XYZ file of C-alpha atoms in Angstrom:
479
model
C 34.834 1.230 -2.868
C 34.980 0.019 -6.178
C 30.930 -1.005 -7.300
C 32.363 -1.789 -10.926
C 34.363 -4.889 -8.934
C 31.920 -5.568 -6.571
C 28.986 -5.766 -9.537
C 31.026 -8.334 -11.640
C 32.573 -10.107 -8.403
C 28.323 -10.746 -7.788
C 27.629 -11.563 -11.142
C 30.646 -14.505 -11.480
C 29.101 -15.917 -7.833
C 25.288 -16.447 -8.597
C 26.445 -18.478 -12.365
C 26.805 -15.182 -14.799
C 24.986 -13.279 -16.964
C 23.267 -15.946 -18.235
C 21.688 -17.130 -14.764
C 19.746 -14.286 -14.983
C 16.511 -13.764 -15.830
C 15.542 -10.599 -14.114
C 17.180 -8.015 -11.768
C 16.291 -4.781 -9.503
C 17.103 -3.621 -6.006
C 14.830 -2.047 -2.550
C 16.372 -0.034 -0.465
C 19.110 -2.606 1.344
C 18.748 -5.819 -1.290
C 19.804 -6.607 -5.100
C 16.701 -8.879 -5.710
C 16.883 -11.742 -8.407
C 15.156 -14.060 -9.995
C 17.960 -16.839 -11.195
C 17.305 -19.564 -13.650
C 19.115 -21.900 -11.409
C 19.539 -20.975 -8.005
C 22.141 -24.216 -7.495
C 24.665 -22.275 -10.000
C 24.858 -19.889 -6.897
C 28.793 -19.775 -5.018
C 27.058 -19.266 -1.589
C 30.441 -19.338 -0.031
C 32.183 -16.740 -2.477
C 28.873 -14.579 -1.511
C 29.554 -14.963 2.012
C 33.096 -13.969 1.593
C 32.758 -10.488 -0.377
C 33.313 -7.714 1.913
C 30.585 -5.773 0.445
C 27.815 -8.854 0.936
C 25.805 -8.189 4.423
C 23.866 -11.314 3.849
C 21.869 -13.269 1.302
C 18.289 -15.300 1.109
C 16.198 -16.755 -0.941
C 12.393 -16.742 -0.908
C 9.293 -16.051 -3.050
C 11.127 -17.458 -5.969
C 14.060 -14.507 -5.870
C 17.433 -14.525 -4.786
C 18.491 -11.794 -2.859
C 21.962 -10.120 -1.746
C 22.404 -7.344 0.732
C 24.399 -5.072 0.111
C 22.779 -2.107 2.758
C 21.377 1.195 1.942
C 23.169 3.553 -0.586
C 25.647 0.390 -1.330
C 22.975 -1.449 -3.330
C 22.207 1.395 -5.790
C 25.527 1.834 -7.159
C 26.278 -2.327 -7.272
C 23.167 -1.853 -9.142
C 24.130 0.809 -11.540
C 27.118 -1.285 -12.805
C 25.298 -4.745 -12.516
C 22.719 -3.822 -14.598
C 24.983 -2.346 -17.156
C 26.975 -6.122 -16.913
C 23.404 -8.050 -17.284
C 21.290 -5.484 -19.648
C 18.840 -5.861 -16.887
C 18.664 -1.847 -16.387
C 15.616 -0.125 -16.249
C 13.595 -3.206 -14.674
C 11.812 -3.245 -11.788
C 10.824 -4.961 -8.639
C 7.498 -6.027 -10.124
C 9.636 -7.718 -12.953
C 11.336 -9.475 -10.437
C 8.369 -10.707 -8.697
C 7.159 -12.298 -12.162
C 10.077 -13.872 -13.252
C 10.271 -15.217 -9.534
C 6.706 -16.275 -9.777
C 7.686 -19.375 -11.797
C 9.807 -20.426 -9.484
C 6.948 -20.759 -6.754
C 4.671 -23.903 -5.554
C 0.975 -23.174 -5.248
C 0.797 -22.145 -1.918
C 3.778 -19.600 -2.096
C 1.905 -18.344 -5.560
C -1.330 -17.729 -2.809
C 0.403 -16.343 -0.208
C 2.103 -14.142 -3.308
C -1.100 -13.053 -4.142
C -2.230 -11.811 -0.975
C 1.021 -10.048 -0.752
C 0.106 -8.004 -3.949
C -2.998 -7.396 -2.791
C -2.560 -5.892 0.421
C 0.940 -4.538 0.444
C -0.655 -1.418 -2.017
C -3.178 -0.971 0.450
C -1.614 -0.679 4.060
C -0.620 3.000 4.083
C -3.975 3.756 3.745
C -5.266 1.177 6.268
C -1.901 2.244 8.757
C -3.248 5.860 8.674
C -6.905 5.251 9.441
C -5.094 2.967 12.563
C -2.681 5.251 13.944
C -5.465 8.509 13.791
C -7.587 5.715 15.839
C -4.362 5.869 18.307
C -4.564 9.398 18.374
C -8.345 9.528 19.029
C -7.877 7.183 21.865
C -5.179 9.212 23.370
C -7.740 12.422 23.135
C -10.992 10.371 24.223
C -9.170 7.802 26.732
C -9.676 7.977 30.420
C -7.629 8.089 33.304
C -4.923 8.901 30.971
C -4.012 12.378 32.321
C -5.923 15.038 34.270
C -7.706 13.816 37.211
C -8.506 10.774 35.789
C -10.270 12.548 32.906
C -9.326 12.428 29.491
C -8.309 15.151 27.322
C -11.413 15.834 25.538
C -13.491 15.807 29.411
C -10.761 18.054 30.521
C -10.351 20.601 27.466
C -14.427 20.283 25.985
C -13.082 22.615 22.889
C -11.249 19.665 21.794
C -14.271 17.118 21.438
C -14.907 18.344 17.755
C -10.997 17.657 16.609
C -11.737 14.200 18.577
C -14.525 13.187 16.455
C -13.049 14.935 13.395
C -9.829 12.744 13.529
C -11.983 9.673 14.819
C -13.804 10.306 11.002
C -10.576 10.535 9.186
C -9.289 7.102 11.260
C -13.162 5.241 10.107
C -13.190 6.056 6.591
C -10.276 3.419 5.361
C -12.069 0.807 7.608
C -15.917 1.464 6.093
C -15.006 1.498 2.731
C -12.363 -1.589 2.777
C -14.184 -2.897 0.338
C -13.378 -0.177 -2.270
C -9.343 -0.254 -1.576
C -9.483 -3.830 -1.931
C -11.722 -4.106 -4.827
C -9.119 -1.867 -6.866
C -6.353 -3.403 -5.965
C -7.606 -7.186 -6.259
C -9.127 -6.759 -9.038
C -6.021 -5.238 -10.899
C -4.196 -8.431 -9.365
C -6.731 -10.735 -11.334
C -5.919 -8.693 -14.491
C -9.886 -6.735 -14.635
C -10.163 -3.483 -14.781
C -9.931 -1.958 -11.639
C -12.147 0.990 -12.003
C -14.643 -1.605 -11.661
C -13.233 -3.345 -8.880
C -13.616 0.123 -7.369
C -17.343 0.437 -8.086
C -18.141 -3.049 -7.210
C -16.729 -2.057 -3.743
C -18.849 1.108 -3.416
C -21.966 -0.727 -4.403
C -21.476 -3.141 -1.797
C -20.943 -0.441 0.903
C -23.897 1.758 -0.604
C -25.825 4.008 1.799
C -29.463 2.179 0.772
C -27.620 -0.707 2.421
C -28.247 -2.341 5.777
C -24.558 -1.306 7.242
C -22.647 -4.229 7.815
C -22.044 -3.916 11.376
C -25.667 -3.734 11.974
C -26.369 -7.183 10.249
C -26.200 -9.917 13.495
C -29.095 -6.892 16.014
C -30.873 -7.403 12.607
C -30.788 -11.124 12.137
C -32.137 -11.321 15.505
C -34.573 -8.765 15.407
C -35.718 -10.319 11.757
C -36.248 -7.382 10.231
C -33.399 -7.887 7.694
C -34.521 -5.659 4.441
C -34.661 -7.538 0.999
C -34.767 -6.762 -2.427
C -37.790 -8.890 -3.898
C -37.652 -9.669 -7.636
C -40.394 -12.001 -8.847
C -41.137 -13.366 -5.790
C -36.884 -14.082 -4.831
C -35.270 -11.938 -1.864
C -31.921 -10.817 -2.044
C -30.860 -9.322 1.043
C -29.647 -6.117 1.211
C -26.831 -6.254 3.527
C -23.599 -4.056 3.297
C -19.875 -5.429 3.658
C -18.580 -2.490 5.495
C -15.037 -3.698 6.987
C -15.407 -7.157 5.778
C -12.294 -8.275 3.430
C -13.022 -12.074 2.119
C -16.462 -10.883 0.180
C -14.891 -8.280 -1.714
C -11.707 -10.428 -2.306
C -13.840 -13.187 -4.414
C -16.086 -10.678 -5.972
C -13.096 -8.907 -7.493
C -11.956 -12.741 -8.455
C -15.416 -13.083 -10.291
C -15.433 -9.512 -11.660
C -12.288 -10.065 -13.272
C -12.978 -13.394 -15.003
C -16.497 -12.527 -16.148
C -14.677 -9.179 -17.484
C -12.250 -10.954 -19.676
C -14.310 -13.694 -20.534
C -16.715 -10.657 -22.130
C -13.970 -9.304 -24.037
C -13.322 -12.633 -25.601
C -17.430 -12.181 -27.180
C -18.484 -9.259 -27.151
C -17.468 -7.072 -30.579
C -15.160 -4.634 -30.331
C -17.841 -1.958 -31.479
C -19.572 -2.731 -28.473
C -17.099 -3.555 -25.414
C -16.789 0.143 -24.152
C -21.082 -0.343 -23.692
C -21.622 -3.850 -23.007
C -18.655 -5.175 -21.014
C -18.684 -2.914 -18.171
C -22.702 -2.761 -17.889
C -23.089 -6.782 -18.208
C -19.389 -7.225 -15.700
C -20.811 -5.095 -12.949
C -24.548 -6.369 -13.031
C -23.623 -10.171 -13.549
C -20.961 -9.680 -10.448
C -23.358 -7.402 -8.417
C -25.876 -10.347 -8.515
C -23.647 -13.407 -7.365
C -22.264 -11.129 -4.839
C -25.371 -10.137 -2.764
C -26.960 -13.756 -3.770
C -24.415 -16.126 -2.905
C -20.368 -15.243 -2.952
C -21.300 -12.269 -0.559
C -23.700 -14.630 2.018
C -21.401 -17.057 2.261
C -17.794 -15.721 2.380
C -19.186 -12.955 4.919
C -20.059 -16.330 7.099
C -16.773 -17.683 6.478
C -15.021 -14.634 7.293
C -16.942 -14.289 10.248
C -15.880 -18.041 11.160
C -12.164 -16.807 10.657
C -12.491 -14.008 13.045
C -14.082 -16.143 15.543
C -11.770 -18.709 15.005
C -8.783 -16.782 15.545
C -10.144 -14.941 18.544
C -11.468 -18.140 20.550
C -7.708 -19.168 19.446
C -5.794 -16.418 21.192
C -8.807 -16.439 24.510
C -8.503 -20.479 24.722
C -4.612 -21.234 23.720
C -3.326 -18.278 25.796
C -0.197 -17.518 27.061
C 0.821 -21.238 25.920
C -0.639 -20.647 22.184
C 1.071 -17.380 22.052
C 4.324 -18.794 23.285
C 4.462 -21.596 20.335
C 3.361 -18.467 18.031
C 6.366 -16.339 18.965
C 8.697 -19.768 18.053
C 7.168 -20.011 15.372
C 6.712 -16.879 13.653
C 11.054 -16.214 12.364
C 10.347 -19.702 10.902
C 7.050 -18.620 9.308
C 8.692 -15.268 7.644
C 11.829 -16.951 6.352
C 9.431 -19.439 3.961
C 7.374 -15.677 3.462
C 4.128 -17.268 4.352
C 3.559 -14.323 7.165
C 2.431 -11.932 4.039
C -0.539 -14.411 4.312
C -1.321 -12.777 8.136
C -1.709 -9.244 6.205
C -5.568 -10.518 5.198
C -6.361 -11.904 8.602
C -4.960 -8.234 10.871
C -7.022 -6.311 8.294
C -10.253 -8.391 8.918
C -9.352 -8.020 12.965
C -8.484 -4.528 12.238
C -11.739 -3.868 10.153
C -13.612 -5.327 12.829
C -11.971 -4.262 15.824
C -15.113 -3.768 17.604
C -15.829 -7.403 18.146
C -11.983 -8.247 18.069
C -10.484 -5.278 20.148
C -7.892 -5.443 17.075
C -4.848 -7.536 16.076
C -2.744 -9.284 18.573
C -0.531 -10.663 15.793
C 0.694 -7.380 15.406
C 2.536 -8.002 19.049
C 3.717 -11.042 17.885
C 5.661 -9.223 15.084
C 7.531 -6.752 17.571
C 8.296 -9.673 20.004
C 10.109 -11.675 17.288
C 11.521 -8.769 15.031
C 12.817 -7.292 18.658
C 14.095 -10.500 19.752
C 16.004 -11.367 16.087
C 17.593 -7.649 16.759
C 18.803 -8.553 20.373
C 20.466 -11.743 19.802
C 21.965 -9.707 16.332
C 23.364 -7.080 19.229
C 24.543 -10.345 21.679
C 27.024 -11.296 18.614
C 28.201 -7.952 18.075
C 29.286 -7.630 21.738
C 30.902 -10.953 21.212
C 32.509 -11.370 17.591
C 36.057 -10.193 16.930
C 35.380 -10.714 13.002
C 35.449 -7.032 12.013
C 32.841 -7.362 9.275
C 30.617 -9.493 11.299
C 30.751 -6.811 13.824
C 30.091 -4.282 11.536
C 27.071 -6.221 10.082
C 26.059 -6.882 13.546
C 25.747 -3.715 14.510
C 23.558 -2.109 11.874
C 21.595 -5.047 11.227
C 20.517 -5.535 15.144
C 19.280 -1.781 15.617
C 17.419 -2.185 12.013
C 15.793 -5.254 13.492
C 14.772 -3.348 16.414
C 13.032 -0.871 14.336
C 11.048 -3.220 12.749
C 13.189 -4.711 9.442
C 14.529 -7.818 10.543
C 16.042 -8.761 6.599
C 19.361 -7.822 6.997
C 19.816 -9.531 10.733
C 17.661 -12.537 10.513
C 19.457 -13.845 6.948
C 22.772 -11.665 7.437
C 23.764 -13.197 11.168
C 21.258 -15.200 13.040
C 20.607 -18.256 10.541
C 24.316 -17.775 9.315
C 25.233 -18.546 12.847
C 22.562 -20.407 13.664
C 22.892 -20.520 17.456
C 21.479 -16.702 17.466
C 18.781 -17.743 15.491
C 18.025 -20.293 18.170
C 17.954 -17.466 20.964
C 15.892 -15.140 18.952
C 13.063 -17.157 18.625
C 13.330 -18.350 22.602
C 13.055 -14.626 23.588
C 10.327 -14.234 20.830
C 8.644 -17.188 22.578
C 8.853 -16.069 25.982
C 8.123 -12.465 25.793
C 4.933 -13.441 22.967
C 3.406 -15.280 25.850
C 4.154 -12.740 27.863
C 2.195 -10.051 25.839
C -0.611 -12.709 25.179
C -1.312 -13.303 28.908
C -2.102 -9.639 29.355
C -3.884 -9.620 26.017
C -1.910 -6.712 24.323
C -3.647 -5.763 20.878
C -2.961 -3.240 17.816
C -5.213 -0.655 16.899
C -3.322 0.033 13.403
C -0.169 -1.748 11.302
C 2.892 -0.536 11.488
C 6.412 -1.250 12.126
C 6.404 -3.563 14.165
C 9.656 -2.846 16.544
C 10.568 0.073 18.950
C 8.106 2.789 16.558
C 5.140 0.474 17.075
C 4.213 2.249 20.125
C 1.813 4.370 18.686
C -0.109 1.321 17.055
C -1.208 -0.584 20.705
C -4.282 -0.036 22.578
C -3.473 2.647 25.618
C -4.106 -0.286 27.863
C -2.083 -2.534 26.660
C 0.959 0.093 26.008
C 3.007 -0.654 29.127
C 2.858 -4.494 29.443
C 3.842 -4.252 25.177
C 7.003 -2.027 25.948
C 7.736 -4.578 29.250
C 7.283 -7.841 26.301
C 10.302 -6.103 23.867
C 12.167 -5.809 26.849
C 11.797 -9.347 28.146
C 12.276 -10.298 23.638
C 15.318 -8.267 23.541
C 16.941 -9.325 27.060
C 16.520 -13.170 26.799
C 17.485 -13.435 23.344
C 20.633 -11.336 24.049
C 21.679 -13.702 27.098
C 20.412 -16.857 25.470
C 22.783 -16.313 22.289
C 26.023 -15.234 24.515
C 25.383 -18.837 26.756
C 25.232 -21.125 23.151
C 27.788 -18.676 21.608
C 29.706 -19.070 24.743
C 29.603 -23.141 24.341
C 29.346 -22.997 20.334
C 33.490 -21.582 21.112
C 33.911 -24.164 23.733
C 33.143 -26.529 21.506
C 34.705 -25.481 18.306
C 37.829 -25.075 20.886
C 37.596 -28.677 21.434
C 37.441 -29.866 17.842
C 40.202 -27.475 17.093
C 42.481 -29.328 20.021
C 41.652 -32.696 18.885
């Protein structure tokens, strides 16, 4: 294969060197952010051997090339563009200014969050593994393992520790990371975080027995209360306190003298930020995060199988315009909370429609005699089963469009499915055939059952309209 071809055959289709503002590559994709997106030869793309599929969202252009492929188009690319040595994150800026608003929000949440999720998809699948030690009925008699083996109780609540800590101190990952995003320092994000889940705290998830019970502890400074309330698990509080943390911190920098700052800023960031959280930003975002749970969970109990079924059509819709990064802030707040919320049901939604996309990829494989299609097909519909649904969603389905149209019947169809029998995640994760491990024990069967159902509809739905899409084209041909 020659990558040197390849590289400049790319370059001459998306409008030269001089269409390019920035350029890097993931593991399957050559991501770029283009001046002018409408300079782009879709259909000399399309044609290129080498090309597995292309898309455009979040203000970047993107090819796929597949895994190992990419790196070497890369290598020569970025020798043809002087764009070597820059990153994804370079990418992402330059793309930025290509955004409205609301993709710049949803943008930000994604930068927020995206850093964070190992951590939270650890503390959630050691959860899994505590359930499958403390669960009953599971194995022995109907016992569980711990009843059954007592030695084992202590690794039980030893891993159950591990799988709390990321959800108690949420507040801390999120305060780093979102305050970095708002350009503070995010040390202090950091410390802003532990104060608000400080031991001399009321714990969080004690808050609503105290509001009944009145005997909420305050802090009284002449003659005003401040309550003094932890955020444990909560994510909106901590996401505008790092917002105000930041901006009071640069706004300081802009007065303060530079023989000072090192003293001053930090001391006058954290107290100034420490007070409007626990007086007002902390009060009334924990109510409105509180109303977002509810919300969401009164949602899924009211809607039902019939809400979940318009969910699972809608969802391959919702991640080609990328406004499903937005749903990474609303699973952590079920997730943090999963006590009141038994955990994230959108999670299930993911695997229904990432399954489906990869069954209706597999239906045109069986049926295509187009060699590369087939080989695209092929790799693209087990990746989508796994969980990455990039390479068959963009590569086939919408390229084809009646596969598209199947996928997102089976996701429909095997979402309600999963809804009616209330299937929820304990932990993120890939959301495909691996996700096992991340659903409640009780829901585990009736989750496997919905990616068959996703899988097995999509597949025959695609080979009926492929099966009349030929008819059809047949017909046109003849006429």
């Amino acid at each position: 294969m020659n990558y040197n071809e390849i590289a400049r055959e790319t370059l001459q289709a998306i409008g030269g060197k001089e269409n390019v503002a920035a350029a890097a590559h993931c593991a399957t994709r050559l991501r770029l952010a283009l001046h002018d997106e409408s300079l782009v030869d879709q259909e000399k793309l399309e044609a290129m051997d080498s090309v597995k599929g292309t898309f455009s969202t979040g203000g970047q252009y993107q090819i796929i090339f597949g895994s190992g492929t990419v790196n070497k188009v890369f290598a020569e690319f970025s020798k043809m563009t002087g764009t070597d040595g820059m990153s994804t994150t370079d990418v992402k800026s330059a793309g930025a200014k290509n955004m409205n608003p609301l993709q710049r929000f949803v943008k930000m949440l994604s930068d927020i969050f995206v850093p964070i999720i190992p951590a939270i998809v650890a503390g959630g699948l050691l959860m899994g593994i505590n359930n499958l030690l403390t669960a009953q009925g599971l194995f022995i008699d109907g016992q569980s393992l711990v009843e059954a083996y007592p030695n084992m109780a202590d690794l039980a609540a030893l891993i159950n520790t591990f799988a709390n800590a990321a959800f108690v101190f949420l507040p801390i990952l999120i305060g780093f990371s979102a305050t970095q995003r708002f350009g503070g320092n995010a040390y202090l994000g950091a410390a802003l975080g532990m104060i608000m889940v400080h031991p001399d705290l009321l714990n969080g998830w004690g808050y609503g027995g105290a509001l009944v019970s009145g005997e909420i502890p305050v802090w009284s400074i002449f003659g005003f209360e401040i309550e003094k309330i932890g955020y444990q698990g909560t994510v909106l509080p901590v996401l505008a306190a790092s917002f105000i943390l930041a901006k009071v911190e640069l706004s300081l920098r802009k007065v303060v003298p530079s023989a000072l700052d090192n003293l001053l800023t930090p001391l006058l960031t954290i107290f100034i930020t420490g007070i409007l959280t626990f007086t007002l930003v902390g009060p009334l975002t924990r109510s409105a995060g509180n109303l977002l749970s509810d919300g969401m969970i009164w949602l899924y109990d009211t809607t039902g199988f019939v809400g979940g079924a318009l969910f699972g059509l809608l969802y391959a819709p919702i991640v080609i315009t990328g406004m499903h990064h937005s749903f990474i802030a609303v699973e952590t707040q079920l997730l943090a909370d999963i006590a009141k919320t038994g955990g994230s049901f959108i999670f299930a939604v993911a695997t229904m429609s990432n399954v489906a996309q990869g069954g209706a990829t597999l239906a045109v494989f069986t049926m295509t005699k187009n060699k590369k299609l087939k080989g695209t097909a092929s790799a693209a519909g087990i990746s989508a089963l796994l969980g990455i649904t990039e390479p068959a969603m963009f590569g086939v389905n919408l390229k084809l469009r009646y596969p598209f149209i199947g996928a997102i019947i089976g996701s429909s169809v095997a979402t309600a499915y999963v809804t009616f029998f209330k299937v929820k995640a304990i932990a993120l994760g890939a959301a495909g055939l691996p996700g096992v491990i991340s659903i409640q024990h009780e829901g585990l069967v009736q989750y496997v059952i919905g990616m068959i159902i996703a899988i097995a509809v999509a597949f025959v739905v695609t080979i009926v309209l492929g099966k009349r899409d030929e008819k059809k084209q047949a017909i046109q041909n003849a006429a």
